[in-house]
mmCIF file of C-alpha atoms in Angstrom:
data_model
loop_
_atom_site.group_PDB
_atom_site.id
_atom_site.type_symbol
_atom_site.label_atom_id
_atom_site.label_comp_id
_atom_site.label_asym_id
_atom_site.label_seq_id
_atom_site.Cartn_x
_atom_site.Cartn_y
_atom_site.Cartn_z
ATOM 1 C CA UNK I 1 -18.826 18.422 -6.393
ATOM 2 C CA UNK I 2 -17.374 21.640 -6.097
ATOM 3 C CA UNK I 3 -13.012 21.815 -5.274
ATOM 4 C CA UNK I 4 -11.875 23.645 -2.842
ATOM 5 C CA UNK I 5 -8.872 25.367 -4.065
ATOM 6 C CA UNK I 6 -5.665 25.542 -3.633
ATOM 7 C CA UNK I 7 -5.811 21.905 -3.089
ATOM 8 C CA UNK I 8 -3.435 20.870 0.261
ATOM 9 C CA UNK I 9 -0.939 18.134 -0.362
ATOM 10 C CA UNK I 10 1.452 16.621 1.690
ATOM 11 C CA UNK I 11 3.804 15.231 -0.322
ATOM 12 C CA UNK I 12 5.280 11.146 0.753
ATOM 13 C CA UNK I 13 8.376 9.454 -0.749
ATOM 14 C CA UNK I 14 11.820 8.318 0.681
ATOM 15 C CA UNK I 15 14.029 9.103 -2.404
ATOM 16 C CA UNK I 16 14.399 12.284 -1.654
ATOM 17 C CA UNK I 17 15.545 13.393 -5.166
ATOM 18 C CA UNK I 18 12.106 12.320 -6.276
ATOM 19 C CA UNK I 19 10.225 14.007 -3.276
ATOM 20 C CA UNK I 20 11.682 17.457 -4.051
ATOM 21 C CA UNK I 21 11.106 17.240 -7.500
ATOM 22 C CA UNK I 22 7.344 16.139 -7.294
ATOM 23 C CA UNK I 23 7.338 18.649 -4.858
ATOM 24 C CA UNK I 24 9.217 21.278 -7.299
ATOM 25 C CA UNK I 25 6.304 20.305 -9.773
ATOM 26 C CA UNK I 26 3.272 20.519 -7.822
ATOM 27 C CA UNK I 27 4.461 23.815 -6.677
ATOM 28 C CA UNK I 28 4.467 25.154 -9.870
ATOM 29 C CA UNK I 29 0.882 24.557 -10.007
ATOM 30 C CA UNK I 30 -1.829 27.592 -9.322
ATOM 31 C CA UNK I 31 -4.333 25.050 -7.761
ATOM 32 C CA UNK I 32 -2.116 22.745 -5.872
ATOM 33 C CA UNK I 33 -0.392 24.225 -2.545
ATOM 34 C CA UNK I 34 2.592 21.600 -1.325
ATOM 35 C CA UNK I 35 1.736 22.482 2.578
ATOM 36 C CA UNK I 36 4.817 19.791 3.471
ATOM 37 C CA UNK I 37 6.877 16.510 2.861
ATOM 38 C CA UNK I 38 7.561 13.515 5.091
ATOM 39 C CA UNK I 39 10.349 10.422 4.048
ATOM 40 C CA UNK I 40 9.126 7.761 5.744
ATOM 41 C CA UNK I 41 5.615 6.178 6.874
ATOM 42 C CA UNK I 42 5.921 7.229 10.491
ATOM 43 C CA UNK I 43 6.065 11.356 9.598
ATOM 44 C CA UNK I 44 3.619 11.413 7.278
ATOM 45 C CA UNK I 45 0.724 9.899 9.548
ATOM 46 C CA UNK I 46 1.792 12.672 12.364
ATOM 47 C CA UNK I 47 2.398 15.183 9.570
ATOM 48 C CA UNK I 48 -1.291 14.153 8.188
ATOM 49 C CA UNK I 49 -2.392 15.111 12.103
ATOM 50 C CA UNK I 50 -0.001 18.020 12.291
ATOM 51 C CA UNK I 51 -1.233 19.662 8.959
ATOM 52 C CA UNK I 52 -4.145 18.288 8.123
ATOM 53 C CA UNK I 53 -3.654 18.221 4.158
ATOM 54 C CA UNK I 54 -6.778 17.543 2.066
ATOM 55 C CA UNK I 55 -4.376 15.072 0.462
ATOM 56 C CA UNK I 56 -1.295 12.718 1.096
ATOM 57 C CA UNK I 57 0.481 11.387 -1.899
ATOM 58 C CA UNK I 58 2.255 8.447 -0.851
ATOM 59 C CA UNK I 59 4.564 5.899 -1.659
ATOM 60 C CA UNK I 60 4.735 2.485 -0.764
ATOM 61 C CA UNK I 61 7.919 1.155 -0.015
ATOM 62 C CA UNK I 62 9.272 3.116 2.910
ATOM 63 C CA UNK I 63 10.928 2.616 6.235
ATOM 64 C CA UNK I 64 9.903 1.943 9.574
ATOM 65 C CA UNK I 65 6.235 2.458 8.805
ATOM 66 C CA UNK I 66 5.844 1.488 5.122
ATOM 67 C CA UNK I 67 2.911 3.272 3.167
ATOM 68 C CA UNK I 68 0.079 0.564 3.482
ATOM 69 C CA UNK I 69 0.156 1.285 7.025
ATOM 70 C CA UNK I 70 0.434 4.886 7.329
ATOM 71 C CA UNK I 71 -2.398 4.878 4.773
ATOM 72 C CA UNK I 72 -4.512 2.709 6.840
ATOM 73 C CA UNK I 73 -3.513 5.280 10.540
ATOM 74 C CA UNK I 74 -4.519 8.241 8.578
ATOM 75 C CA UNK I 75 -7.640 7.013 7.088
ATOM 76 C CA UNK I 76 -8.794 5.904 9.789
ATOM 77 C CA UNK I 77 -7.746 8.768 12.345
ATOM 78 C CA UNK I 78 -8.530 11.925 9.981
ATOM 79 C CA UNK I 79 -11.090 10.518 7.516
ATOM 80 C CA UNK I 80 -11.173 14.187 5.667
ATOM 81 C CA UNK I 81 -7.781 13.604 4.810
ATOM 82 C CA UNK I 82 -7.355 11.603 1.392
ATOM 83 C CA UNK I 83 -4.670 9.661 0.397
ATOM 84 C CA UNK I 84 -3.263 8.418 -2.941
ATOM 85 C CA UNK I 85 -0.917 6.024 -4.217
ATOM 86 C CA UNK I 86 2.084 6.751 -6.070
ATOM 87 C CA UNK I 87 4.517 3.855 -6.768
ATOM 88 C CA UNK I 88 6.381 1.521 -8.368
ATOM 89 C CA UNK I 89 4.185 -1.425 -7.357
ATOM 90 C CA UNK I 90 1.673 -2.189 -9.524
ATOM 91 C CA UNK I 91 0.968 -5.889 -8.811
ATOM 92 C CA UNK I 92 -2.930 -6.744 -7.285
ATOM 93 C CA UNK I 93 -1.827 -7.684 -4.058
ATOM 94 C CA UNK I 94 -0.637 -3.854 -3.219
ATOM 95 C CA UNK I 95 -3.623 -2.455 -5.145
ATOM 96 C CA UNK I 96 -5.952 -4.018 -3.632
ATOM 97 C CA UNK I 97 -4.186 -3.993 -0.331
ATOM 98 C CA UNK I 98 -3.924 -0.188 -0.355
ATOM 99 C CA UNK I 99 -7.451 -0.072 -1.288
ATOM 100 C CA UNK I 100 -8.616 -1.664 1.814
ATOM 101 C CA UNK I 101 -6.953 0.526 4.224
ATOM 102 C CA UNK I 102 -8.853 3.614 2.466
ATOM 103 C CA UNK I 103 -6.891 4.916 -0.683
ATOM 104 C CA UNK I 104 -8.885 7.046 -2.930
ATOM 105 C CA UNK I 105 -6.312 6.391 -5.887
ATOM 106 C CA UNK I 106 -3.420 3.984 -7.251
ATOM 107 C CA UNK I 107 -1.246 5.752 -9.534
ATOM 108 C CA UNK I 108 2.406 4.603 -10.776
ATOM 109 C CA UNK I 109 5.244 6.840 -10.930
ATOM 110 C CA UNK I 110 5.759 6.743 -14.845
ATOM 111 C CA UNK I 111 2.871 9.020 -14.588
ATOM 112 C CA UNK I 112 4.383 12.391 -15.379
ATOM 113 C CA UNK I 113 3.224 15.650 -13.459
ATOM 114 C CA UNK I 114 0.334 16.502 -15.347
ATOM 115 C CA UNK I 115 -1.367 13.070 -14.731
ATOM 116 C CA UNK I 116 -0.258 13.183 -10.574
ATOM 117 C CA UNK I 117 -2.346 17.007 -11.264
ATOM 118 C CA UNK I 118 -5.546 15.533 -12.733
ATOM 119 C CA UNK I 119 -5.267 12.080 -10.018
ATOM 120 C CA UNK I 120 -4.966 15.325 -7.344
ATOM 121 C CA UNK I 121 -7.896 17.260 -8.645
ATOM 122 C CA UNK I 122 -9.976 14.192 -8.764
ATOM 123 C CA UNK I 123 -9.554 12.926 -6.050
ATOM 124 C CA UNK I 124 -10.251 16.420 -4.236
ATOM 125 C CA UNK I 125 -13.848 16.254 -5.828
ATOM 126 C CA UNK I 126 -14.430 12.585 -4.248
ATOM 127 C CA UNK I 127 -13.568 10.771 -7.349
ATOM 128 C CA UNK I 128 -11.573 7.242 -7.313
ATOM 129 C CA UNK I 129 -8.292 7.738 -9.788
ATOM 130 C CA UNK I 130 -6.604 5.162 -10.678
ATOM 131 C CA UNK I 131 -3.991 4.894 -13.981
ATOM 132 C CA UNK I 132 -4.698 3.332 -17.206
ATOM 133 C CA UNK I 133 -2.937 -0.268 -16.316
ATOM 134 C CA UNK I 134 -4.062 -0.037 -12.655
ATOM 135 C CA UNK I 135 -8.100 0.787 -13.671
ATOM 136 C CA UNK I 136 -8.077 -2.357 -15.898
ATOM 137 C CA UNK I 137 -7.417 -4.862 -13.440
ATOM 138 C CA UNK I 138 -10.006 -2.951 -10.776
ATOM 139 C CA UNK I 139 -12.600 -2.532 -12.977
ATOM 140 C CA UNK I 140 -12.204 -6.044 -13.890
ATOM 141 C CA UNK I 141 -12.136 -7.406 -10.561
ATOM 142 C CA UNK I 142 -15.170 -5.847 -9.464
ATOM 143 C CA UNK I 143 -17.097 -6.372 -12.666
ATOM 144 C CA UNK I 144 -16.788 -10.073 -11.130
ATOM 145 C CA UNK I 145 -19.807 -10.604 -8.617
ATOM 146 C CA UNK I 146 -17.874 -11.609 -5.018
ATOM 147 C CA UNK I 147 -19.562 -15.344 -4.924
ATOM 148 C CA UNK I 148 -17.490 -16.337 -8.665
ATOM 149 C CA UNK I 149 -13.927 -14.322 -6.627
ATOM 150 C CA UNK I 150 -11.912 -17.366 -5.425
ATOM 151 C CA UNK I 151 -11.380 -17.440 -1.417
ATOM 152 C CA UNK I 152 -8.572 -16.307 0.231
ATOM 153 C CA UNK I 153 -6.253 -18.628 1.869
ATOM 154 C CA UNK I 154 -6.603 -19.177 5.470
ATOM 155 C CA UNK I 155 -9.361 -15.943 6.001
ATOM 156 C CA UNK I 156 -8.644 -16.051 9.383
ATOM 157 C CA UNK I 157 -5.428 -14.135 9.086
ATOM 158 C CA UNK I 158 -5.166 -10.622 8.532
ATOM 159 C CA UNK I 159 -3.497 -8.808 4.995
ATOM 160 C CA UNK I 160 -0.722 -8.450 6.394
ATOM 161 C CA UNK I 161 -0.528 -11.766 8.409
ATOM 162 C CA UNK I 162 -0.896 -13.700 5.252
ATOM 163 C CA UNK I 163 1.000 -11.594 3.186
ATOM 164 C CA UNK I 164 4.282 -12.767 5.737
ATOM 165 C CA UNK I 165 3.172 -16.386 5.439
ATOM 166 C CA UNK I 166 3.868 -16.436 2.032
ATOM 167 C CA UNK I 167 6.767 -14.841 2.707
ATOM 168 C CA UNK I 168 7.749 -17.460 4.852
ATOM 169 C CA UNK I 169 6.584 -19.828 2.090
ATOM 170 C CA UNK I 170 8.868 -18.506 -0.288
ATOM 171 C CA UNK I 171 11.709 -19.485 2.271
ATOM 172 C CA UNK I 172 13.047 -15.903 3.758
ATOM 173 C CA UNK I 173 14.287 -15.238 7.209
ATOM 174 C CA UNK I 174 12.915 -12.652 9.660
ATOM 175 C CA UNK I 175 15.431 -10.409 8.350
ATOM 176 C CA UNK I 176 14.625 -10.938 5.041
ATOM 177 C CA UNK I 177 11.096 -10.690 5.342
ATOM 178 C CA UNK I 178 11.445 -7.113 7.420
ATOM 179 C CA UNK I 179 13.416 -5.976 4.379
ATOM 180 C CA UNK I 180 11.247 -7.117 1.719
ATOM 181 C CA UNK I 181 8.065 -5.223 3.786
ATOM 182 C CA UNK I 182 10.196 -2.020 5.060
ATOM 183 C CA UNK I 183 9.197 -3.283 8.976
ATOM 184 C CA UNK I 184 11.243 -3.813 11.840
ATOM 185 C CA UNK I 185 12.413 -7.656 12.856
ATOM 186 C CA UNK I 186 10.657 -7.158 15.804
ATOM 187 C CA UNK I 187 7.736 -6.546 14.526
ATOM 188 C CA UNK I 188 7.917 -9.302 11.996
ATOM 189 C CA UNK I 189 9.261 -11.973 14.969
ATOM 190 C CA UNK I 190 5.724 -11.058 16.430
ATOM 191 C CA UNK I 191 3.891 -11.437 13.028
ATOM 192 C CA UNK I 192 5.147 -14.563 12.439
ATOM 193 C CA UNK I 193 4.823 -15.945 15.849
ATOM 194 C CA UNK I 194 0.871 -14.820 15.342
ATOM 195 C CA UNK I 195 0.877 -16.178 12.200
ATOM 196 C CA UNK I 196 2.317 -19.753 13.825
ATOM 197 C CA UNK I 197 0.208 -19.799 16.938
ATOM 198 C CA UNK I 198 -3.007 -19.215 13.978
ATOM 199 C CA UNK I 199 -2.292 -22.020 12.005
ATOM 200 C CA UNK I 200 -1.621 -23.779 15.245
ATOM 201 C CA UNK I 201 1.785 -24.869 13.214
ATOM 202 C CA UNK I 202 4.320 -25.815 15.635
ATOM 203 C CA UNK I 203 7.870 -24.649 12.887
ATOM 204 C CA UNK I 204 7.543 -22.560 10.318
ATOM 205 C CA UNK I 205 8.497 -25.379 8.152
ATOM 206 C CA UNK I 206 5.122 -26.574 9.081
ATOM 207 C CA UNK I 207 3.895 -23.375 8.296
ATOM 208 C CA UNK I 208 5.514 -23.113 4.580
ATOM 209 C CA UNK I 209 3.700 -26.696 3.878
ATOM 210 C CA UNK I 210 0.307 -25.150 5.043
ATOM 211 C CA UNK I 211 0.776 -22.421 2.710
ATOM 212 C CA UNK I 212 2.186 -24.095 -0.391
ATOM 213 C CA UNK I 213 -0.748 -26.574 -0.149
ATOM 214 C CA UNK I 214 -2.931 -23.188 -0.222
ATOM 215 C CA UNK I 215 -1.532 -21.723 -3.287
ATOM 216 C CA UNK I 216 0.808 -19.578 -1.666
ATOM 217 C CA UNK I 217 4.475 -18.922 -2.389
ATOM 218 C CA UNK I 218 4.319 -19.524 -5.876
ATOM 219 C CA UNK I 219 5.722 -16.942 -8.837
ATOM 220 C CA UNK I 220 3.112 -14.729 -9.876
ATOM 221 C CA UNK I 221 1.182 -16.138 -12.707
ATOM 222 C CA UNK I 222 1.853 -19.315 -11.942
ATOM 223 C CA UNK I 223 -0.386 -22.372 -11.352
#
């Protein structure tokens, strides 16, 4: 598949040392063109719209729209626009999580600039990238055939839905919880009062028992 080049990239992060100097180093770069840079989850899905980059590189952990969720609003709104990962989570449940929502990549940020170039370029011909560490575990995963995967707890929730339950099962507040996800405690008062009203638990005491009994809210690793 042939590139079209310079490749577009909107560049996602809210440390802003390391935004400008990803941005500093993709710059340098004859095939790359850095067409803008957003700090949070919110402006980089309307710079996505505004700009219309051939890719996003985004981060995770951001505020007020962390990047699972931008990822899944620009997917979904501009699907010419590709997006991938780069963060300091590497654990399955935000791999897979960002896969879902439409990421064409997973890298971590020890990945120096000429690995984020190659990831870029790869991804601009239609390839998945993923790193070393990160390729493992997905290869892995769906080298198992979906009938030997073991369920998900309570599959009536959404990601996110069940991702705050075992929040909740860990023992964290609303405020805690909003933190820990980079969301507002509005939003997560709603979430959990969905979450409650799905279970059809009446405290969220209630709730944590559900989802300890499921497996949930245990140490990764742990059995």
């Amino acid at each position: 598949m042939s590139v079209s080049l310079p490749v577009s990239v909107l560049v996602v992060d809210d440390h802003p040392v390391f935004r400008a100097g990803m941005a500093t180093v993709l710059a340098d770069l004859p095939d790359v063109t850095v067409v803008g840079e957003a700090s949070d989850g919110a402006e980089a899905v309307a710079a996505a719209g505004r700009l219309r980059p051939a890719i996003v590189l985004m981060d995770l952990r951001m505020p007020n729209v962390n990047g699972l969720e931008a990822t899944a609003q620009i997917t979904t709104a501009h699907p010419d626009v590709a997006v991938l990962i780069l963060t300091m989570d590497e654990d399955d449940d935000s791999v897979f999580a960002a896969l879902r929502v439409g990421a064409r990549g997973y890298l971590l940020k020890e990945a120096d600039g000429a690995d984020v170039h190659r990831a870029l370029l790869g991804v601009a011909r239609g390839e998945a990238v993923f790193g070393p560490r990160i390729a493992q575990r997905v290869l892995s995963h769906f080298s198992v055939p979906p009938a030997a995967r073991s369920p998900l707890p309570f599959p009536h929730l959404t990601d996110r839905e069940r991702e705050t339950l075992d929040l909740i099962s860990r023992g964290l507040d609303n405020a805690s919880i909003a933190r820990r996800l980079s969301l507002s405690e509005k939003t997560i008062r709603n979430r959990v009062s969905d979450v409650l009203a799905k279970l059809h638990a009446r405290s969220r005491t209630e709730a944590a028992v559900l989802a300890r009994d499921a497996g949930l809210g245990r140490p990764r690793g742990s059995t």
